[in-house]
Amino acid sequence: MALQPMAIYKLLPKKNCKECGVTTCLAFAMKLAEGKAELALCPYLSAEAKATLGAESGPPVAEVAFGRKGASIRLGGETVLYRHEKRFVNPTALGVEITTSQSDAEVDARIATVQRTLDRTGQMLAPVFLALVTDNTDNQRFFAIHKQLSDLSIPLLLDAPAELLASAIPETSTRPVIKSPAANPDFHLELAASHDLPILVGGETLDGLAEASRYAQAKGCQHIVLQPQAPALDDRIGAMVAVRRLAVLSRDCELGFPLAWWEQMGDPELAAGLAIMRYASLLVLRDADWARIVPLLVLVQELWSDPQKPISVTPGLYTVGNPGADSPLLVTTNFSLTYFLVTGDAESSGVPCHVLLVDVEGQSVLTAFASGKLTAEKVAATLEDFKAAEIVSHKRLVLPGLVSRMSGKLEDASGWTVDVGPQDSGRLPQYLKGYSTTTGAML
Ligand code: SF4
């Protein structure tokens, strides 16, 4: 919200009734200004206040949805320039281009790419849409590929002449994005407006983008995606940054829309990663190379994770393989990455084991220890909470080597014998192969 707290306060009822959850209207105004409260929390707003503050309280980058009903892909909705200020909202949607001149085998390969997923730290990552582009005059080919994609309910971005779109849109099983041509865009804009669909409009300069957005809005389009189209890479990246700054800092109503990046012939490999880091909400890749897509998916996951909320796993007693009562018991924290590394390394040892995750609010072992969240008392209580002594027949646990200095205290607090494991989970396979729950000693 761009309005200052006092300007907001002037529009509030000044009843100080506390129904919004804070003690005074002034405090509520300050929360609204910081984007930390919803307008709807105050039941006494006048129509004028609702209209004025309502217009200001939406995200500065409008949210645009496309794709499957009930599982739509959301673009934009962003409120900040930098992730550490709050967090980013809707992760970049990655898609792959399909053209009508490609062979059946190429089309099938690209379809297969958007049906693949990457399981990383418990989250399923994937490219999520296909951009169908006509690059020849074979209309039947366009309709055939469109039908194939529609039958599979794959979310689509459609870049085709108006007459093809007019026939294809009613047959599309998902809500597509339409790409507007630079010249004679009227029909595409009217089509998007009449079907209430998102429209992708481009411009080589900031003025060009603003003009394209203004024109689309004048034609009745409400869901706009902006694509900087300057020929030079640095100009395009510069435009992405400028658009986001104007949207967030000045609430520019012509540029307050999600940004698209469509790879161009000759773009260097790293350009897609740069575009993700510079606010691309929609990213179209020209090829379907999974080895290229994986790091981009990981980058998106990292950037869109909440910096104030580590990715965590539910604390508890987990298993690797089919452990018995005499299998080793490993202790670690509930930081997601730690969990996946430890269980993955334990699995590769071939030794079934139990893994106890201590709730340290999703921090890694050393961070949790340094911040006082991983203590001997906490581990002892977690052993009790999850009835570890009833699951295993021994009373030995393996503590991460990084926190070996708490082993004595832990033995006192829990009554368990503590064996110090490796500092790096990568050495767990070797450690577990030689570990004995009878003696703790390396065999
Ligand atoms: Fe003021 Fe409205 Fe909050 Fe009551 S609910 S304290 S009137 S802002």
CSV table of C-alpha atoms and ligand atoms in Angstrom, one decimal:
chain,number,residue,atom,x,y,z
A,1,MET,CA,0.0,0.0,0.0
A,2,ALA,CA,1.6,3.3,-1.1
A,3,LEU,CA,-0.5,5.5,1.2
A,4,GLN,CA,1.2,6.8,4.3
A,5,PRO,CA,-0.2,5.7,7.8
A,6,MET,CA,-1.7,9.2,8.5
A,7,ALA,CA,-3.4,9.4,5.2
A,8,ILE,CA,-5.0,5.9,5.9
A,9,TYR,CA,-5.9,6.9,9.4
A,10,LYS,CA,-7.9,9.9,8.2
A,11,LEU,CA,-10.1,7.4,6.3
A,12,LEU,CA,-10.7,5.1,9.3
A,13,PRO,CA,-13.7,5.3,11.6
A,14,LYS,CA,-11.6,6.2,14.7
A,15,LYS,CA,-13.8,4.2,17.0
A,16,ASN,CA,-10.8,2.4,18.6
A,17,CYS,CA,-13.0,-0.6,19.1
A,18,LYS,CA,-10.2,-3.2,18.7
A,19,GLU,CA,-12.3,-5.4,16.5
A,20,CYS,CA,-9.6,-5.5,13.9
A,21,GLY,CA,-7.2,-7.1,16.4
A,22,VAL,CA,-5.2,-4.1,17.3
A,23,THR,CA,-5.8,-1.5,20.0
A,24,THR,CA,-6.4,1.6,18.0
A,25,CYS,CA,-7.3,2.8,14.5
A,26,LEU,CA,-3.9,4.4,14.2
A,27,ALA,CA,-2.2,1.1,14.9
A,28,PHE,CA,-4.4,-0.5,12.3
A,29,ALA,CA,-3.5,2.3,9.8
A,30,MET,CA,0.2,1.5,10.4
A,31,LYS,CA,-0.4,-2.2,9.8
A,32,LEU,CA,-2.3,-1.5,6.6
A,33,ALA,CA,0.5,0.7,5.4
A,34,GLU,CA,3.1,-2.0,6.0
A,35,GLY,CA,0.9,-4.6,4.2
A,36,LYS,CA,0.5,-6.6,7.5
A,37,ALA,CA,-3.3,-6.3,7.8
A,38,GLU,CA,-6.3,-6.8,5.6
A,39,LEU,CA,-8.8,-4.0,5.0
A,40,ALA,CA,-11.7,-6.4,5.6
A,41,LEU,CA,-10.7,-6.7,9.3
A,42,CYS,CA,-12.4,-3.4,10.1
A,43,PRO,CA,-16.2,-3.8,9.8
A,44,TYR,CA,-17.0,0.0,10.1
A,45,LEU,CA,-15.3,1.4,7.0
A,46,SER,CA,-17.3,3.9,5.0
A,47,ALA,CA,-17.9,3.3,1.3
A,48,GLU,CA,-15.5,6.1,0.5
A,49,ALA,CA,-12.8,4.5,2.6
A,50,LYS,CA,-13.4,1.1,1.1
A,51,ALA,CA,-13.1,2.5,-2.4
A,52,THR,CA,-10.0,4.6,-1.7
A,53,LEU,CA,-8.2,2.1,0.4
A,54,GLY,CA,-9.4,-0.9,-1.5
A,55,ALA,CA,-7.8,0.4,-4.7
A,56,GLU,CA,-4.6,0.9,-2.8
A,57,SER,CA,-4.6,-2.4,-0.9
A,58,GLY,CA,-4.3,-4.9,-3.8
A,59,PRO,CA,-0.8,-6.1,-4.6
A,60,PRO,CA,1.2,-3.6,-6.8
A,61,VAL,CA,1.8,-6.4,-9.3
A,62,ALA,CA,-1.6,-7.7,-10.2
A,63,GLU,CA,-2.3,-11.4,-9.9
A,64,VAL,CA,-3.1,-13.3,-13.2
A,65,ALA,CA,-4.3,-16.9,-13.3
A,66,PHE,CA,-4.3,-19.4,-16.2
A,67,GLY,CA,-4.4,-23.2,-16.6
A,68,ARG,CA,-6.6,-25.8,-15.1
A,69,LYS,CA,-9.7,-25.0,-13.2
A,70,GLY,CA,-9.2,-25.5,-9.5
A,71,ALA,CA,-5.4,-25.8,-10.0
A,72,SER,CA,-4.6,-22.7,-11.8
A,73,ILE,CA,-1.1,-21.3,-12.3
A,74,ARG,CA,-0.9,-17.9,-10.6
A,75,LEU,CA,1.4,-15.2,-11.9
A,76,GLY,CA,2.4,-11.9,-10.2
A,77,GLY,CA,0.6,-10.9,-7.0
A,78,GLU,CA,4.0,-9.6,-5.9
A,79,THR,CA,4.4,-6.8,-3.3
A,80,VAL,CA,8.1,-6.3,-2.8
A,81,LEU,CA,11.3,-5.7,-4.8
A,82,TYR,CA,13.5,-7.9,-2.7
A,83,ARG,CA,12.8,-11.3,-1.2
A,84,HIS,CA,14.2,-10.4,2.2
A,85,GLU,CA,11.7,-7.5,2.6
A,86,LYS,CA,8.8,-10.0,3.0
A,87,ARG,CA,8.8,-12.9,0.5
A,88,PHE,CA,7.9,-13.5,-3.1
A,89,VAL,CA,4.4,-14.8,-3.7
A,90,ASN,CA,3.9,-16.8,-6.9
A,91,PRO,CA,6.9,-18.7,-8.3
A,92,THR,CA,7.9,-18.3,-11.9
A,93,ALA,CA,5.9,-20.6,-14.2
A,94,LEU,CA,8.3,-22.4,-16.5
A,95,GLY,CA,7.0,-23.5,-19.9
A,96,VAL,CA,8.4,-25.0,-23.1
A,97,GLU,CA,7.7,-23.8,-26.7
A,98,ILE,CA,6.1,-26.1,-29.2
A,99,THR,CA,5.8,-24.9,-32.9
A,100,THR,CA,3.7,-26.2,-35.6
A,101,SER,CA,6.7,-27.0,-37.8
A,102,GLN,CA,8.1,-29.5,-35.2
A,103,SER,CA,7.8,-33.2,-35.9
A,104,ASP,CA,5.5,-35.5,-33.9
A,105,ALA,CA,8.5,-36.8,-32.1
A,106,GLU,CA,9.6,-33.4,-31.0
A,107,VAL,CA,6.1,-32.4,-29.9
A,108,ASP,CA,5.9,-35.6,-27.9
A,109,ALA,CA,9.3,-35.0,-26.3
A,110,ARG,CA,8.2,-31.5,-25.2
A,111,ILE,CA,4.9,-32.9,-23.8
A,112,ALA,CA,6.9,-35.5,-21.9
A,113,THR,CA,9.0,-32.7,-20.4
A,114,VAL,CA,6.1,-30.8,-18.9
A,115,GLN,CA,4.9,-34.1,-17.5
A,116,ARG,CA,8.1,-34.7,-15.6
A,117,THR,CA,8.6,-33.7,-12.0
A,118,LEU,CA,11.6,-33.2,-9.7
A,119,ASP,CA,11.2,-34.1,-6.1
A,120,ARG,CA,13.4,-31.7,-4.1
A,121,THR,CA,13.2,-31.4,-0.3
A,122,GLY,CA,9.7,-32.8,-0.4
A,123,GLN,CA,8.4,-30.4,-3.0
A,124,MET,CA,7.4,-31.5,-6.5
A,125,LEU,CA,8.9,-29.1,-9.0
A,126,ALA,CA,8.0,-29.1,-12.7
A,127,PRO,CA,7.6,-27.0,-15.8
A,128,VAL,CA,3.9,-26.3,-16.0
A,129,PHE,CA,2.8,-25.2,-19.4
A,130,LEU,CA,3.4,-25.3,-23.1
A,131,ALA,CA,3.6,-22.3,-25.5
A,132,LEU,CA,2.0,-23.4,-28.8
A,133,VAL,CA,3.3,-21.2,-31.6
A,134,THR,CA,2.4,-21.2,-35.3
A,135,ASP,CA,5.5,-20.8,-37.4
A,136,ASN,CA,4.0,-22.0,-40.7
A,137,THR,CA,0.7,-21.9,-42.5
A,138,ASP,CA,-0.4,-25.4,-41.8
A,139,ASN,CA,-3.6,-24.7,-39.9
A,140,GLN,CA,-4.5,-28.3,-39.6
A,141,ARG,CA,-1.2,-29.0,-37.8
A,142,PHE,CA,-2.0,-26.2,-35.3
A,143,PHE,CA,-5.5,-27.7,-34.6
A,144,ALA,CA,-4.0,-31.2,-34.3
A,145,ILE,CA,-1.4,-30.2,-31.8
A,146,HIS,CA,-3.8,-28.0,-29.9
A,147,LYS,CA,-6.3,-30.9,-29.6
A,148,GLN,CA,-3.5,-33.2,-28.4
A,149,LEU,CA,-2.5,-30.7,-25.7
A,150,SER,CA,-6.1,-29.9,-24.8
A,151,ASP,CA,-6.9,-33.6,-24.4
A,152,LEU,CA,-4.1,-33.8,-21.9
A,153,SER,CA,-5.3,-30.7,-20.1
A,154,ILE,CA,-1.9,-29.0,-20.3
A,155,PRO,CA,-2.0,-25.3,-19.5
A,156,LEU,CA,-1.3,-23.3,-22.7
A,157,LEU,CA,0.0,-20.1,-24.0
A,158,LEU,CA,-1.3,-19.6,-27.5
A,159,ASP,CA,0.6,-17.6,-30.2
A,160,ALA,CA,-1.4,-17.9,-33.4
A,161,PRO,CA,-3.3,-15.8,-35.9
A,162,ALA,CA,-6.7,-14.5,-34.8
A,163,GLU,CA,-8.8,-16.8,-36.9
A,164,LEU,CA,-7.1,-19.9,-35.5
A,165,LEU,CA,-7.5,-18.7,-31.9
A,166,ALA,CA,-11.2,-17.9,-32.5
A,167,SER,CA,-11.8,-21.6,-33.3
A,168,ALA,CA,-9.3,-23.1,-30.8
A,169,ILE,CA,-10.3,-21.2,-27.7
A,170,PRO,CA,-13.8,-22.7,-27.2
A,171,GLU,CA,-12.1,-26.1,-27.6
A,172,THR,CA,-9.3,-25.5,-25.1
A,173,SER,CA,-9.8,-27.6,-21.9
A,174,THR,CA,-7.8,-25.1,-19.8
A,175,ARG,CA,-7.8,-21.3,-19.5
A,176,PRO,CA,-5.0,-20.2,-21.9
A,177,VAL,CA,-2.9,-17.1,-22.1
A,178,ILE,CA,-3.2,-15.4,-25.6
A,179,LYS,CA,-0.2,-13.7,-27.1
A,180,SER,CA,-1.1,-10.5,-28.8
A,181,PRO,CA,0.8,-9.6,-32.0
A,182,ALA,CA,2.7,-6.3,-32.1
A,183,ALA,CA,0.8,-5.2,-35.3
A,184,ASN,CA,-3.0,-5.2,-35.5
A,185,PRO,CA,-3.6,-6.5,-32.0
A,186,ASP,CA,-7.3,-5.6,-31.8
A,187,PHE,CA,-8.8,-8.9,-32.6
A,188,HIS,CA,-6.6,-10.7,-30.1
A,189,LEU,CA,-7.4,-8.1,-27.4
A,190,GLU,CA,-11.1,-8.4,-28.1
A,191,LEU,CA,-10.9,-12.2,-28.0
A,192,ALA,CA,-9.1,-12.1,-24.6
A,193,ALA,CA,-11.6,-9.5,-23.3
A,194,SER,CA,-14.7,-11.4,-24.5
A,195,HIS,CA,-13.4,-14.7,-23.0
A,196,ASP,CA,-12.0,-13.0,-19.9
A,197,LEU,CA,-8.6,-14.5,-20.7
A,198,PRO,CA,-5.1,-13.3,-19.8
A,199,ILE,CA,-3.3,-11.5,-22.7
A,200,LEU,CA,0.4,-11.2,-23.2
A,201,VAL,CA,1.4,-7.8,-24.7
A,202,GLY,CA,4.9,-6.7,-25.5
A,203,GLY,CA,6.9,-3.6,-26.1
A,204,GLU,CA,10.6,-2.9,-26.9
A,205,THR,CA,10.8,0.1,-24.5
A,206,LEU,CA,9.1,1.0,-21.2
A,207,ASP,CA,6.9,3.5,-23.1
A,208,GLY,CA,6.0,0.8,-25.6
A,209,LEU,CA,5.1,-1.6,-22.7
A,210,ALA,CA,3.0,1.1,-21.0
A,211,GLU,CA,1.2,2.0,-24.2
A,212,ALA,CA,0.5,-1.7,-25.0
A,213,SER,CA,-0.9,-2.2,-21.5
A,214,ARG,CA,-3.0,1.0,-21.7
A,215,TYR,CA,-4.4,-0.1,-25.0
A,216,ALA,CA,-5.2,-3.6,-23.8
A,217,GLN,CA,-7.0,-2.1,-20.7
A,218,ALA,CA,-8.9,0.3,-23.0
A,219,LYS,CA,-10.1,-2.7,-25.0
A,220,GLY,CA,-11.5,-4.3,-21.9
A,221,CYS,CA,-8.6,-6.7,-21.0
A,222,GLN,CA,-8.2,-7.1,-17.3
A,223,HIS,CA,-5.6,-9.9,-17.0
A,224,ILE,CA,-2.4,-8.6,-18.6
A,225,VAL,CA,1.1,-10.0,-18.8
A,226,LEU,CA,3.9,-7.8,-20.0
A,227,GLN,CA,6.8,-9.0,-22.2
A,228,PRO,CA,9.8,-6.7,-22.6
A,229,GLN,CA,11.0,-7.3,-26.2
A,230,ALA,CA,14.1,-5.2,-26.6
A,231,PRO,CA,16.5,-6.9,-29.0
A,232,ALA,CA,19.5,-6.6,-26.6
A,233,LEU,CA,19.6,-8.8,-23.6
A,234,ASP,CA,20.7,-6.1,-21.1
A,235,ASP,CA,17.9,-3.8,-22.3
A,236,ARG,CA,15.3,-6.5,-21.8
A,237,ILE,CA,16.7,-7.3,-18.2
A,238,GLY,CA,16.8,-3.5,-17.6
A,239,ALA,CA,13.1,-3.2,-18.6
A,240,MET,CA,12.1,-6.1,-16.3
A,241,VAL,CA,13.7,-4.3,-13.3
A,242,ALA,CA,12.3,-0.9,-14.3
A,243,VAL,CA,8.8,-2.3,-14.7
A,244,ARG,CA,8.9,-4.0,-11.2
A,245,ARG,CA,10.3,-0.8,-9.6
A,246,LEU,CA,7.6,1.4,-11.1
A,247,ALA,CA,4.9,-1.1,-10.1
A,248,VAL,CA,6.0,-1.5,-6.5
A,249,LEU,CA,7.4,1.9,-5.7
A,250,SER,CA,5.0,4.1,-7.7
A,251,ARG,CA,2.1,1.7,-8.1
A,252,ASP,CA,2.1,2.4,-11.8
A,253,CYS,CA,-1.3,1.1,-13.0
A,254,GLU,CA,0.0,0.5,-16.6
A,255,LEU,CA,3.0,-1.5,-15.5
A,256,GLY,CA,1.6,-3.2,-12.4
A,257,PHE,CA,1.3,-6.6,-14.1
A,258,PRO,CA,3.3,-9.9,-14.1
A,259,LEU,CA,6.3,-10.1,-16.5
A,260,ALA,CA,7.0,-12.7,-19.1
A,261,TRP,CA,10.4,-13.7,-20.5
A,262,TRP,CA,10.4,-15.6,-23.8
A,263,GLU,CA,13.8,-16.9,-24.8
A,264,GLN,CA,15.1,-15.4,-28.0
A,265,MET,CA,17.3,-17.0,-30.6
A,266,GLY,CA,20.9,-16.2,-29.5
A,267,ASP,CA,20.2,-15.6,-25.9
A,268,PRO,CA,23.0,-17.1,-23.7
A,269,GLU,CA,22.3,-20.1,-21.6
A,270,LEU,CA,22.3,-18.1,-18.4
A,271,ALA,CA,19.7,-15.5,-19.6
A,272,ALA,CA,16.8,-17.6,-18.3
A,273,GLY,CA,18.3,-17.7,-14.9
A,274,LEU,CA,18.8,-14.0,-15.0
A,275,ALA,CA,15.2,-13.5,-16.0
A,276,ILE,CA,14.0,-15.5,-13.1
A,277,MET,CA,16.1,-13.4,-10.7
A,278,ARG,CA,14.8,-10.3,-12.3
A,279,TYR,CA,11.1,-10.9,-11.8
A,280,ALA,CA,10.0,-13.1,-14.7
A,281,SER,CA,6.6,-14.6,-13.7
A,282,LEU,CA,6.2,-16.5,-16.9
A,283,LEU,CA,9.2,-18.1,-18.6
A,284,VAL,CA,9.1,-19.7,-22.1
A,285,LEU,CA,12.1,-21.9,-22.9
A,286,ARG,CA,12.8,-22.6,-26.6
A,287,ASP,CA,14.2,-26.1,-25.9
A,288,ALA,CA,13.1,-29.0,-23.6
A,289,ASP,CA,16.5,-30.0,-22.2
A,290,TRP,CA,15.7,-31.4,-18.8
A,291,ALA,CA,19.4,-30.9,-17.7
A,292,ARG,CA,18.8,-27.1,-18.3
A,293,ILE,CA,15.4,-27.1,-16.7
A,294,VAL,CA,16.4,-28.7,-13.4
A,295,PRO,CA,18.7,-25.8,-12.2
A,296,LEU,CA,16.0,-23.3,-13.2
A,297,LEU,CA,13.4,-25.1,-11.2
A,298,VAL,CA,15.8,-25.2,-8.2
A,299,LEU,CA,16.5,-21.5,-8.6
A,300,VAL,CA,12.8,-20.7,-8.6
A,301,GLN,CA,12.2,-22.9,-5.5
A,302,GLU,CA,15.0,-21.1,-3.6
A,303,LEU,CA,13.9,-17.6,-4.5
A,304,TRP,CA,10.2,-18.2,-3.7
A,305,SER,CA,10.8,-20.0,-0.4
A,306,ASP,CA,9.9,-17.8,2.5
A,307,PRO,CA,13.2,-16.4,3.9
A,308,GLN,CA,11.6,-16.1,7.4
A,309,LYS,CA,10.4,-19.7,7.3
A,310,PRO,CA,12.9,-22.5,6.8
A,311,ILE,CA,11.5,-25.4,4.9
A,312,SER,CA,10.8,-28.0,7.5
A,313,VAL,CA,9.6,-31.5,7.9
A,314,THR,CA,7.2,-32.6,10.6
A,315,PRO,CA,9.2,-33.7,13.7
A,316,GLY,CA,8.9,-37.4,14.5
A,317,LEU,CA,10.4,-40.8,14.2
A,318,TYR,CA,11.0,-41.8,10.6
A,319,THR,CA,12.3,-45.0,9.0
A,320,VAL,CA,14.8,-45.7,6.3
A,321,GLY,CA,14.3,-49.1,4.7
A,322,ASN,CA,12.6,-51.6,7.0
A,323,PRO,CA,14.3,-51.2,10.3
A,324,GLY,CA,13.8,-53.6,13.2
A,325,ALA,CA,14.1,-53.1,16.9
A,326,ASP,CA,17.8,-53.6,16.8
A,327,SER,CA,18.4,-51.1,14.0
A,328,PRO,CA,20.4,-47.9,14.6
A,329,LEU,CA,18.6,-44.7,15.7
A,330,LEU,CA,19.9,-41.5,14.1
A,331,VAL,CA,19.1,-38.1,15.6
A,332,THR,CA,19.0,-35.0,13.5
A,333,THR,CA,16.9,-31.8,13.0
A,334,ASN,CA,13.7,-31.2,11.1
A,335,PHE,CA,15.3,-28.8,8.5
A,336,SER,CA,14.0,-30.2,5.3
A,337,LEU,CA,17.4,-30.3,3.5
A,338,THR,CA,19.0,-32.0,6.5
A,339,TYR,CA,16.3,-34.6,6.6
A,340,PHE,CA,16.6,-35.4,2.9
A,341,LEU,CA,20.4,-35.5,3.0
A,342,VAL,CA,20.5,-37.7,6.1
A,343,THR,CA,17.8,-40.2,5.0
A,344,GLY,CA,19.2,-40.3,1.4
A,345,ASP,CA,22.8,-41.0,2.7
A,346,ALA,CA,21.4,-43.5,5.2
A,347,GLU,CA,19.5,-45.3,2.5
A,348,SER,CA,22.6,-45.5,0.3
A,349,SER,CA,24.3,-47.4,3.1
A,350,GLY,CA,21.8,-50.2,2.7
A,351,VAL,CA,21.5,-50.3,6.5
A,352,PRO,CA,17.8,-49.9,7.6
A,353,CYS,CA,17.5,-47.4,10.4
A,354,HIS,CA,15.3,-45.1,12.5
A,355,VAL,CA,15.7,-41.3,12.2
A,356,LEU,CA,14.4,-39.1,15.0
A,357,LEU,CA,13.7,-35.5,13.8
A,358,VAL,CA,13.9,-32.9,16.6
A,359,ASP,CA,11.7,-29.8,16.2
A,360,VAL,CA,14.1,-26.9,15.9
A,361,GLU,CA,11.8,-24.8,13.7
A,362,GLY,CA,13.4,-26.1,10.5
A,363,GLN,CA,17.0,-25.1,11.3
A,364,SER,CA,20.1,-27.1,10.3
A,365,VAL,CA,22.0,-28.9,13.0
A,366,LEU,CA,24.7,-26.4,13.7
A,367,THR,CA,22.4,-23.3,13.4
A,368,ALA,CA,19.9,-24.9,15.8
A,369,PHE,CA,22.7,-25.8,18.3
A,370,ALA,CA,24.2,-22.3,18.1
A,371,SER,CA,20.8,-20.6,18.6
A,372,GLY,CA,19.9,-22.8,21.5
A,373,LYS,CA,17.1,-24.7,19.8
A,374,LEU,CA,18.9,-28.0,19.7
A,375,THR,CA,19.7,-28.9,23.3
A,376,ALA,CA,20.3,-32.1,25.2
A,377,GLU,CA,16.9,-31.5,27.0
A,378,LYS,CA,15.1,-31.1,23.7
A,379,VAL,CA,16.5,-34.3,22.3
A,380,ALA,CA,15.7,-36.2,25.5
A,381,ALA,CA,12.1,-34.8,25.4
A,382,THR,CA,11.8,-35.8,21.7
A,383,LEU,CA,12.9,-39.3,22.5
A,384,GLU,CA,10.2,-39.5,25.1
A,385,ASP,CA,7.5,-37.8,22.9
A,386,PHE,CA,7.9,-40.3,20.1
A,387,LYS,CA,8.4,-43.3,22.4
A,388,ALA,CA,11.8,-44.2,20.9
A,389,ALA,CA,12.5,-46.6,23.8
A,390,GLU,CA,9.4,-48.7,22.7
A,391,ILE,CA,10.5,-48.8,19.1
A,392,VAL,CA,14.1,-49.9,19.5
A,393,SER,CA,15.4,-52.6,21.8
A,394,HIS,CA,18.6,-50.9,22.6
A,395,LYS,CA,19.2,-47.5,24.2
A,396,ARG,CA,21.9,-46.1,21.8
A,397,LEU,CA,21.5,-43.2,19.5
A,398,VAL,CA,23.8,-41.6,16.9
A,399,LEU,CA,24.3,-37.9,17.3
A,400,PRO,CA,25.5,-35.7,14.4
A,401,GLY,CA,29.2,-35.2,14.8
A,402,LEU,CA,28.8,-31.4,14.5
A,403,VAL,CA,27.2,-31.3,18.0
A,404,SER,CA,29.4,-33.9,19.6
A,405,ARG,CA,30.0,-31.5,22.6
A,406,MET,CA,26.4,-32.1,23.8
A,407,SER,CA,26.8,-35.9,24.0
A,408,GLY,CA,27.7,-36.0,27.7
A,409,LYS,CA,24.8,-33.7,28.7
A,410,LEU,CA,22.5,-35.8,26.4
A,411,GLU,CA,23.5,-39.0,28.1
A,412,ASP,CA,22.7,-37.5,31.5
A,413,ALA,CA,19.4,-36.0,30.3
A,414,SER,CA,18.1,-39.0,28.4
A,415,GLY,CA,19.7,-42.1,30.0
A,416,TRP,CA,20.6,-43.2,26.4
A,417,THR,CA,24.1,-44.0,25.3
A,418,VAL,CA,25.3,-41.5,22.7
A,419,ASP,CA,27.5,-42.4,19.8
A,420,VAL,CA,29.0,-39.6,17.9
A,421,GLY,CA,28.3,-39.9,14.2
A,422,PRO,CA,30.1,-38.2,11.3
A,423,GLN,CA,30.1,-34.4,10.9
A,424,ASP,CA,29.0,-34.8,7.3
A,425,SER,CA,26.0,-37.0,6.4
A,426,GLY,CA,27.9,-38.0,3.2
A,427,ARG,CA,30.1,-40.2,5.5
A,428,LEU,CA,27.0,-42.0,7.0
A,429,PRO,CA,27.1,-45.0,4.6
A,430,GLN,CA,30.6,-45.9,5.7
A,431,TYR,CA,29.8,-45.2,9.3
A,432,LEU,CA,26.6,-47.2,9.3
A,433,LYS,CA,28.1,-50.2,7.6
A,434,GLY,CA,30.6,-50.5,10.5
A,435,TYR,CA,28.2,-49.5,13.3
A,436,SER,CA,26.9,-51.8,16.0
A,437,THR,CA,23.9,-51.1,18.2
A,438,THR,CA,25.3,-53.5,20.8
A,439,THR,CA,28.7,-51.9,21.2
A,440,GLY,CA,28.4,-48.7,19.2
A,441,ALA,CA,31.9,-49.5,18.0
A,442,MET,CA,32.9,-49.6,14.3
A,443,LEU,CA,33.0,-53.3,13.4
B,1,SF4,FE1,-10.6,1.3,14.3
B,1,SF4,FE2,-11.9,-0.3,12.6
B,1,SF4,FE3,-10.0,-1.3,14.1
B,1,SF4,FE4,-12.3,-0.6,15.3
B,1,SF4,S1,-12.0,-2.2,13.8
B,1,SF4,S2,-10.2,-0.1,16.0
B,1,SF4,S3,-12.8,1.2,14.0
B,1,SF4,S4,-9.8,0.2,12.5
